Short mmCIF file of C-alpha atoms and ligand atoms in Angstrom, two decimals:
data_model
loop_
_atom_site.label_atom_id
_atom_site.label_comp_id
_atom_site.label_asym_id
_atom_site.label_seq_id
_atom_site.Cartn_x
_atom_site.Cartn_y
_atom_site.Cartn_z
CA UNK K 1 10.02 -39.24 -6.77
CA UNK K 2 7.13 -40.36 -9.19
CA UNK K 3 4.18 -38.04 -9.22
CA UNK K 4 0.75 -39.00 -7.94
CA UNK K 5 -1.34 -40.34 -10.21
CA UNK K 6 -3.75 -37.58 -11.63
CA UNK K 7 -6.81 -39.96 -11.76
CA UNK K 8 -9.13 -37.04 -12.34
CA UNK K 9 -6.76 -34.19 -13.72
CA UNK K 10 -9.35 -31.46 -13.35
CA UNK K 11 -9.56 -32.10 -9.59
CA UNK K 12 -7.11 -29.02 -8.68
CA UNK K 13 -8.81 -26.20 -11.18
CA UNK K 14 -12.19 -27.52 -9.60
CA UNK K 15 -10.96 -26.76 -6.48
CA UNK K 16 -9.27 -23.91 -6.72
CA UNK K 17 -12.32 -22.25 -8.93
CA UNK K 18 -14.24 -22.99 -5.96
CA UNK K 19 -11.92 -21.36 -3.75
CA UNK K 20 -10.69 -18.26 -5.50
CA UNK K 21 -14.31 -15.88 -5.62
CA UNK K 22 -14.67 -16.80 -1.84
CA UNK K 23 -11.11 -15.76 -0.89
CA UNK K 24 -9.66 -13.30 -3.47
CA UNK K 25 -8.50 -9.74 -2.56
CA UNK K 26 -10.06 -6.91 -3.90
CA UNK K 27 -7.12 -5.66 -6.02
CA UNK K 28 -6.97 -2.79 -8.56
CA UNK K 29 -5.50 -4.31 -11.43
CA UNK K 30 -7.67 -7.43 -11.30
CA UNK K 31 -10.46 -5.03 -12.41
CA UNK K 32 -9.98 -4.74 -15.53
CA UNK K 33 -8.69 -6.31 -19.23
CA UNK K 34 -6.43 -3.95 -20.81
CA UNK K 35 -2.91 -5.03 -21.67
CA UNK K 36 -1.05 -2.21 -20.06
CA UNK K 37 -2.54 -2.06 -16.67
CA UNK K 38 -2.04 -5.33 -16.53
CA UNK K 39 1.54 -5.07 -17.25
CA UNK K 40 2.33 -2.50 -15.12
CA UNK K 41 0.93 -4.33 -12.25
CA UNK K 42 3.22 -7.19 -12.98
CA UNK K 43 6.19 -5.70 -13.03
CA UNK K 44 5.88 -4.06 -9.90
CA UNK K 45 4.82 -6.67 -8.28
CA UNK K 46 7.73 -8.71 -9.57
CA UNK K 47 9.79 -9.24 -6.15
CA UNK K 48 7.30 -7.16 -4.38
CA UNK K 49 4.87 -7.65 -1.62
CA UNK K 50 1.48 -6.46 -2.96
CA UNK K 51 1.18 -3.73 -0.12
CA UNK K 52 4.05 -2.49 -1.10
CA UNK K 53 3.40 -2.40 -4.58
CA UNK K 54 -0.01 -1.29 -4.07
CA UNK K 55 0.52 3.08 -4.14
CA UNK K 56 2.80 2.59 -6.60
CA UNK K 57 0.91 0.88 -9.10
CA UNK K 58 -1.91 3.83 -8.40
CA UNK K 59 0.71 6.62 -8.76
CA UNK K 60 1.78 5.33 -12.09
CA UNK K 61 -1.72 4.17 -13.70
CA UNK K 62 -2.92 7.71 -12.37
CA UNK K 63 0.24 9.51 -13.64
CA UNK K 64 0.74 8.00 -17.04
CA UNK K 65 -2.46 6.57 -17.44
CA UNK K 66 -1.56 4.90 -21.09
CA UNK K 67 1.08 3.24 -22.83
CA UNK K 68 2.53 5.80 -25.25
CA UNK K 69 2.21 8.43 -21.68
CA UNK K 70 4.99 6.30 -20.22
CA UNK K 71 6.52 6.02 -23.27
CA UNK K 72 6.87 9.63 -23.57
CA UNK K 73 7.66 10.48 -20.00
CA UNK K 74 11.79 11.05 -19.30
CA UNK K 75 13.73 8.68 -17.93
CA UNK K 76 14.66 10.23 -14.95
CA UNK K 77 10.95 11.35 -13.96
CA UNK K 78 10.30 7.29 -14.34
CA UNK K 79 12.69 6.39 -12.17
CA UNK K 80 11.78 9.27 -9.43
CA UNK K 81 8.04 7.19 -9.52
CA UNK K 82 10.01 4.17 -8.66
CA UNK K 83 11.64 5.34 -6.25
CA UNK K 84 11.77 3.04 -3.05
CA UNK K 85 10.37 0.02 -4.99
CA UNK K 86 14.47 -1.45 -5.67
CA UNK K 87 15.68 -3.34 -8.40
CA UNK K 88 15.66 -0.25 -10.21
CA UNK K 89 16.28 -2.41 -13.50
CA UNK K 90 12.71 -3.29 -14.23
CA UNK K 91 11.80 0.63 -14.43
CA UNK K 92 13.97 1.03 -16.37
CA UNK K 93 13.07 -1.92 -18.53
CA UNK K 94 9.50 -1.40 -18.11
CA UNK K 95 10.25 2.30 -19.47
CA UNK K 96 12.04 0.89 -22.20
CA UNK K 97 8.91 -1.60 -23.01
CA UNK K 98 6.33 1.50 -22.69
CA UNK K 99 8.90 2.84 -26.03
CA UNK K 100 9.08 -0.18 -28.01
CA UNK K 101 5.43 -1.19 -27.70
CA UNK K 102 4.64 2.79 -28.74
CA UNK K 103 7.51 2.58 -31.54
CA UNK K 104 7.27 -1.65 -32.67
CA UNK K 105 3.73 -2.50 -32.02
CA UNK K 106 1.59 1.17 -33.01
CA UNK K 107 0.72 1.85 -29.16
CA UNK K 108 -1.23 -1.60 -28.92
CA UNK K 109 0.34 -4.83 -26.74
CA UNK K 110 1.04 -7.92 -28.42
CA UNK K 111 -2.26 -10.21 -27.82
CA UNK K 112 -0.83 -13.74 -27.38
CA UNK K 113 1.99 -15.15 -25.26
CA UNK K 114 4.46 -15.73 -27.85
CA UNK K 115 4.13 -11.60 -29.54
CA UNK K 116 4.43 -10.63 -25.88
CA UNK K 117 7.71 -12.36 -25.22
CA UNK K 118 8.73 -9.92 -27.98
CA UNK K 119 9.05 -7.48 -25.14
CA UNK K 120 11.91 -6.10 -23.17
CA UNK K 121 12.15 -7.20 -20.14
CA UNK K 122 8.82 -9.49 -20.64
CA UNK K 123 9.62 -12.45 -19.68
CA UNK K 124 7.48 -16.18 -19.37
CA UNK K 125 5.88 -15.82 -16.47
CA UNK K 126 4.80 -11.93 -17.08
CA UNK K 127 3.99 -13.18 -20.97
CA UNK K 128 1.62 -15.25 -18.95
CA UNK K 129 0.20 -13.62 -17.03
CA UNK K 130 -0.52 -10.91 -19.41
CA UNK K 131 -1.99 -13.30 -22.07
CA UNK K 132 -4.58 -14.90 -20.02
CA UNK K 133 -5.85 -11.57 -17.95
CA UNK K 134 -6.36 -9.66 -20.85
CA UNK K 135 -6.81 -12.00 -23.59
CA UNK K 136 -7.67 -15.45 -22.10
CA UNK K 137 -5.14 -17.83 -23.50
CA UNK K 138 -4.72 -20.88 -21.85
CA UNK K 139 -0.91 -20.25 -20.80
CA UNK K 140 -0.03 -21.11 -16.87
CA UNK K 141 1.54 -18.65 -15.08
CA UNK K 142 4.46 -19.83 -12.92
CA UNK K 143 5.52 -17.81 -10.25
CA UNK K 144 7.18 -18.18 -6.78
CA UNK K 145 3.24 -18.92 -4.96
CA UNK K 146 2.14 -21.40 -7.76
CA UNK K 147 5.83 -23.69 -7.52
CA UNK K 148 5.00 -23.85 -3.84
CA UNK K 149 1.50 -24.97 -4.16
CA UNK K 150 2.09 -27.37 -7.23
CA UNK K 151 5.71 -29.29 -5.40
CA UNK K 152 3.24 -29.55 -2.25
CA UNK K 153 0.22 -30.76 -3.62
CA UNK K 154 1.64 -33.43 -6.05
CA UNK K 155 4.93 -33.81 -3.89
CA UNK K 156 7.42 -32.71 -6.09
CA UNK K 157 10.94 -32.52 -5.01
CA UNK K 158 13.27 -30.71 -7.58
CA UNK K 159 14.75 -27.47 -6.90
CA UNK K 160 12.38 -24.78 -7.52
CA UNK K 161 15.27 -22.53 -7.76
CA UNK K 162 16.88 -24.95 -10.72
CA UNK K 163 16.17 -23.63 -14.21
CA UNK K 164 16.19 -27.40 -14.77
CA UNK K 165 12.62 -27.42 -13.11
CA UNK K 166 10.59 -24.81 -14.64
CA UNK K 167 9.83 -27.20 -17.74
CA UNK K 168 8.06 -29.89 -14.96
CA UNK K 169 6.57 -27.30 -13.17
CA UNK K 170 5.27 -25.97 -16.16
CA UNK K 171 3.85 -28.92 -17.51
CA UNK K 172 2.27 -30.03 -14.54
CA UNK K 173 0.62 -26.26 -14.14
CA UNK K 174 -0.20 -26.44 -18.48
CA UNK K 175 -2.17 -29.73 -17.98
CA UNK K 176 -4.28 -28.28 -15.27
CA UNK K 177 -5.19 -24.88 -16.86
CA UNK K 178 -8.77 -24.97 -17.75
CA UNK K 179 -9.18 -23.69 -21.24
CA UNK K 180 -12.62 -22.10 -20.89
CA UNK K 181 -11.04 -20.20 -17.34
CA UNK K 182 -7.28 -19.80 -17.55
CA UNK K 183 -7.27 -16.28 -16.30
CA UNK K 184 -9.83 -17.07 -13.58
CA UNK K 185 -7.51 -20.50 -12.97
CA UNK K 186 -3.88 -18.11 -13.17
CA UNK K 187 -5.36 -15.70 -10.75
CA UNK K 188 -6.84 -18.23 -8.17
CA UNK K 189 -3.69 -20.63 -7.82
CA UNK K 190 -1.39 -16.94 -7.29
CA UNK K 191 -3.96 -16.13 -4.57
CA UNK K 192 -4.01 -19.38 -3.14
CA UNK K 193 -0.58 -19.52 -2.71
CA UNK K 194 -0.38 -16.28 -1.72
CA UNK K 195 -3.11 -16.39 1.17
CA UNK K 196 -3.53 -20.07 2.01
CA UNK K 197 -0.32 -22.07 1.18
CA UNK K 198 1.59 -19.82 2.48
CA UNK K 199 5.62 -20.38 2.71
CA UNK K 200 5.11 -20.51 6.32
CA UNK K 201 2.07 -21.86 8.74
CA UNK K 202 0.11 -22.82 5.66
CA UNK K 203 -3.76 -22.97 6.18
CA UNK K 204 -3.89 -26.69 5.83
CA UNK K 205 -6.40 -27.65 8.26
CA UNK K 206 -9.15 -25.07 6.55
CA UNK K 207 -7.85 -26.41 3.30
CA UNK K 208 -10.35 -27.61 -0.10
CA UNK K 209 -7.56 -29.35 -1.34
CA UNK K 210 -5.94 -31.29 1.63
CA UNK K 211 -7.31 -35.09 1.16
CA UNK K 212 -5.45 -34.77 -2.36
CA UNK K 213 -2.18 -32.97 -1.10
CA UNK K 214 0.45 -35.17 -1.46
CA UNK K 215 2.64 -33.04 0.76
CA UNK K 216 -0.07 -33.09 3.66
CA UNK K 217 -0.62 -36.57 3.56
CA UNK K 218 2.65 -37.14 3.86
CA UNK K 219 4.07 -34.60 6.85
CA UNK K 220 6.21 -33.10 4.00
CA UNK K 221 4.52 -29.53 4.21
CA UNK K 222 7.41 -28.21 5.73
CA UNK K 223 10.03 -29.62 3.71
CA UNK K 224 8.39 -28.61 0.29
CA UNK K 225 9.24 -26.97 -2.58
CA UNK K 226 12.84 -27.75 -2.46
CA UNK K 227 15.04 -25.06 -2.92
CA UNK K 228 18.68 -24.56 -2.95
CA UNK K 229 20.13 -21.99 -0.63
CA UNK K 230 20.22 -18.50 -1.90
CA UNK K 231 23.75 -16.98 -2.49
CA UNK K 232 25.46 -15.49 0.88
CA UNK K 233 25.24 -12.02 1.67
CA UNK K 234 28.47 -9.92 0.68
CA UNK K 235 28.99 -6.96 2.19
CA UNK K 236 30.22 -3.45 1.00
CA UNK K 237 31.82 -0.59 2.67
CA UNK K 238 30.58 2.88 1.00
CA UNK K 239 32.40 5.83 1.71
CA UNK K 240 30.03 8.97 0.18
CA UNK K 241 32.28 12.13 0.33
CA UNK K 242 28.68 15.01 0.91
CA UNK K 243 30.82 17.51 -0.56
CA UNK K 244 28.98 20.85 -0.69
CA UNK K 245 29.77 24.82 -1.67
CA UNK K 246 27.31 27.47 -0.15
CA UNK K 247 23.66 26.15 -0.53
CA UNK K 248 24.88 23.49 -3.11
CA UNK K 249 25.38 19.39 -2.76
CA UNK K 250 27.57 17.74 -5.30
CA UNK K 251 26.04 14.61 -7.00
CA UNK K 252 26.44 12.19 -9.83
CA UNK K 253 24.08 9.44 -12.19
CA UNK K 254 25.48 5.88 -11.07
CA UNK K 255 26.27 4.89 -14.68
CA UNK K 256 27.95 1.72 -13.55
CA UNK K 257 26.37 -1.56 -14.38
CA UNK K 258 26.11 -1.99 -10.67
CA UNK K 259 23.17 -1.96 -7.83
CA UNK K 260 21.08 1.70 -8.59
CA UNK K 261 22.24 2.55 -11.98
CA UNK K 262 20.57 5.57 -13.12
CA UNK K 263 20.27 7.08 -9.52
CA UNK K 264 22.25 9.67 -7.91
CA UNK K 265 24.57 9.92 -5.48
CA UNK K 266 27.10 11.48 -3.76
CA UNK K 267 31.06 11.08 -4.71
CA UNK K 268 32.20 7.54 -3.49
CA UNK K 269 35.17 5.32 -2.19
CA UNK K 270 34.40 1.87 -1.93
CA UNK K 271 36.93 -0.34 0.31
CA UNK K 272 37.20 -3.54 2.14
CA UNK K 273 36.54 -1.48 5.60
CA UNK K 274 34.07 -0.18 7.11
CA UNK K 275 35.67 3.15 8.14
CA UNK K 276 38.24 5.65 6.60
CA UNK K 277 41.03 7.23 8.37
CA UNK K 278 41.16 10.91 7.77
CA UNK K 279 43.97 10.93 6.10
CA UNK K 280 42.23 8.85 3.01
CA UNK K 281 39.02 11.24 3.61
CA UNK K 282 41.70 14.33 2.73
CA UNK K 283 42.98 12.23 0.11
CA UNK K 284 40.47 11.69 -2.01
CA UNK K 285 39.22 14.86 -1.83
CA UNK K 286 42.06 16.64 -2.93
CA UNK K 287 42.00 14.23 -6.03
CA UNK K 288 39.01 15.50 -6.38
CA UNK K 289 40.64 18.79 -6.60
CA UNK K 290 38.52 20.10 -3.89
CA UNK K 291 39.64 22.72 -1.35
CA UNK K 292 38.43 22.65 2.25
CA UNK K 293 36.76 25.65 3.40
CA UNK K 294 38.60 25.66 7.04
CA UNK K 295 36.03 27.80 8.66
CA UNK K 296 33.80 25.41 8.94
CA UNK K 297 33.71 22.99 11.91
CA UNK K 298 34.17 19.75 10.15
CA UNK K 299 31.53 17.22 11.04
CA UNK K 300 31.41 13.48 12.00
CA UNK K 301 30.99 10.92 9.39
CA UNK K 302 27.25 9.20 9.69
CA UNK K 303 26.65 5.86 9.21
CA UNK K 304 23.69 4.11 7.74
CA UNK K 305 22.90 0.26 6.32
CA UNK K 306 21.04 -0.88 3.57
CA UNK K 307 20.17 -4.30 2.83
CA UNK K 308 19.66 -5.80 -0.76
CA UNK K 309 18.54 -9.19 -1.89
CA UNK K 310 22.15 -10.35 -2.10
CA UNK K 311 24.40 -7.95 -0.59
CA UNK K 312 24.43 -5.54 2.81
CA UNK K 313 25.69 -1.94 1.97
CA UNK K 314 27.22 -0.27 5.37
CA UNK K 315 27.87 3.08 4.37
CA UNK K 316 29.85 6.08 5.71
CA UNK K 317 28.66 9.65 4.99
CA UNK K 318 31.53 12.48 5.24
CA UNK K 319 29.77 16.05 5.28
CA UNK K 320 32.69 18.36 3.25
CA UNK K 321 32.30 22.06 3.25
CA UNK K 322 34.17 23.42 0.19
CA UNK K 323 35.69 26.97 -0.23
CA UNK K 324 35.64 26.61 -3.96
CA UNK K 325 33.21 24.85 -6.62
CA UNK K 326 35.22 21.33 -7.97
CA UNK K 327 37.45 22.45 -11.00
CA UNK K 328 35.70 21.88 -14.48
CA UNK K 329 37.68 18.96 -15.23
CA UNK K 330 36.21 17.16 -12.18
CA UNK K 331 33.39 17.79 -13.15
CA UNK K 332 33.60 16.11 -16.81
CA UNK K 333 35.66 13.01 -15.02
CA UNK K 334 32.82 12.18 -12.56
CA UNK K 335 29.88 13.56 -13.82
CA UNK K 336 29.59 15.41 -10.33
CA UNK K 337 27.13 18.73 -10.60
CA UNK K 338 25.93 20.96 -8.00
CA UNK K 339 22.39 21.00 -7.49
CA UNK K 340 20.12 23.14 -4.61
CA UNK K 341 18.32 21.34 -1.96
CA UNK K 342 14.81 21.61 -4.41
CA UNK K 343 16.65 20.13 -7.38
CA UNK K 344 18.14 17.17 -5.15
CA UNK K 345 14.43 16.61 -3.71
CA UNK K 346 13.60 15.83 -7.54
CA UNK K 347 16.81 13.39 -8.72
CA UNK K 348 15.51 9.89 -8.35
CA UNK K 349 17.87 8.20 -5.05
CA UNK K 350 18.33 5.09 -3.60
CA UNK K 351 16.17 4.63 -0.47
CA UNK K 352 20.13 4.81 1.26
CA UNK K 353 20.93 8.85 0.18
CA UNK K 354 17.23 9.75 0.67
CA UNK K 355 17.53 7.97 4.41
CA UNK K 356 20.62 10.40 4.91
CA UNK K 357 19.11 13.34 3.18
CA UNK K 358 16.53 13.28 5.92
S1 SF4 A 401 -3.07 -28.96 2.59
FE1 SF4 A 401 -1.67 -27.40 3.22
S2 SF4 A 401 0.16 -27.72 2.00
FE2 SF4 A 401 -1.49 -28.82 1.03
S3 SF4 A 401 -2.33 -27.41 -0.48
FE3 SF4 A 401 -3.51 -27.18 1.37
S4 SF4 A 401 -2.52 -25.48 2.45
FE4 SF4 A 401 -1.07 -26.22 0.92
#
């Protein structure tokens, strides 16, 4: 579909200028200039509603309130922070940034778009982002909100979930970016997206820019941005074996490159059904080379669900007493240790074993 013609090309940062200061949220991270704040806010936002994200950007700015701080700060207390947030990749990224920005870059952020793509785990539109807020180059950010408002105000219909498409998009959002206000411009079309074109039930009838909208004028609101459906849901069946010895709870680091690497859980089966006769319970835990302590009453599996972006976990937990600790060798094969109920409380978990843990 040809695009409108952009008589007066300045007519959407005009409007949108006009727009943001009345509208905009009060938000922490929009306070101030600095690199790293900045930063951090983005990648927890990434994927992330911004009430959500909101506590945990305070916990982090307020517990590692610089760079080389994060830098410095292990792994697994990092990823304890995160907790909750998913897509435990980006902390571990992000961690991995904090240590190359301390190690590559002398403690200080790259200051223009291209030095900041430098970055693990930095990608264009956080690049972006990053280069106008804190040092006001005239780079468009392109994010989920600003390919909705773009396809529906100039009516264009490629995928938005094509890579093929982020070179238009980003074209179309570069030759709008006002060069004396591209931070002010990034921040407005985000919120505008974000509070007024809204995926659903947009605010078109209180909208500045609706005699230009292409997608308004035309009854296409609904039908724009294109994008291709997502991947289906698969589901997996989790079998956690809670195996315990006196006051202890067996657990192991997911080293796997799977969903929660780097958390802990408990021992685990994973099969194409959603329960496990006893018989395969027994099994694996005498490959486990754990003994049953038979003076306990054994308890009932409990089942909980977690749902991910692109797959549904149903999972089973069996409580285990043990009469012995595993054998040694166990130990080394699975990287299962014993830890106390305190020590547990402080191993970064998916939001799945804390849910059972309470
Ligand atoms: S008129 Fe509606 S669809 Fe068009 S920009 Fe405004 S809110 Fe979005």
């Amino acid at each position: 579909m040809p695009l409108p013609s952009l008589a007066n090309s300045s007519f959407l940062a005009a409007a949108l200028l006009a727009w943001y200061p009345r509208h905009r949220r009060d938000l922490p991270w929009r306070l101030t200039r600095d690199p790293y704040p900045i930063w951090l806010s983005e990648v927890i936002l990434q994927q992330t509603r911004v009430a959500q994200g909101l506590p945990y950007y305070l916990d982090f700015v307020s517990s590692y309130p610089t760079v080389q701080n994060l830098a410095a700060a292990p792994e697994q207390e990092v990823m304890r922070h995160w907790q909750g947030l998913g897509y435990y990749s980006r902390a571990r990224n992000m961690h991995h940034t904090a240590q190359q920005v301390v190690r590559e870059f002398g403690g200080q952020f790259p200051d223009t778009y291209a030095g900041l793509l430098k970055l693990r785990g930095v990608g264009p539109y956080t690049a972006a982002a990053i280069a106008s807020f804190a040092f006001n180059e005239a780079v468009a950010v392109l994010d989920g909100n600003v390919f909705r408002v773009l396809a529906r105000i100039f009516g264009l219909h490629s995928d938005i979930a094509a890579p093929s498409s982020r070179k238009e998009f980003q074209a179309l959002a570069d030759q709008h970016i006002p060069h004396d206000e591209p931070a002010e411009f990034n921040q407005a079309i985000m919120e505008f997206g974000a509070i007024q074109c809204t995926p659903v039930k947009p605010d078109c009838l209180f909208c500045p820019l609706q005699s230009q909208c292409y997608a308004f004028q035309h009854g296409l609101v609904a039908l724009l941005p294109v994008k291709a459906k997502a991947k289906a849901t698969r589901t997996r069946y989790f079998h956690y074996f809670v195996l315990r010895h006196g006051e202890q709870v067996y657990l192991r680091r997911r080293t796997e490159k799977d969903i929660w690497q780097g958390l802990y859980d408990f021992a685990l089966a994973e099969t194409d059904s959603p329960t496990l006769p006893e018989s395969e319970v027994l099994r694996h835990i005498e490959a486990l080379g754990g003994e049953l302590d038979l003076s306990r009453v054994a308890e009932a599996p409990a089942a909980f669900r977690h749902v991910l972006s692109h797959q549904k976990v149903e999972a089973q937990f069996h409580p285990v007493w043990l009469a012995q600790p595993l054998p040694p060798s166990t130990l080394r094969d699975t990287g299962l240790q014993a830890y106390s109920a305190a020590e547990i409380e402080e191993l970064p978990k998916a939001v799945l074993i804390s849910n059972y843990l309470r």
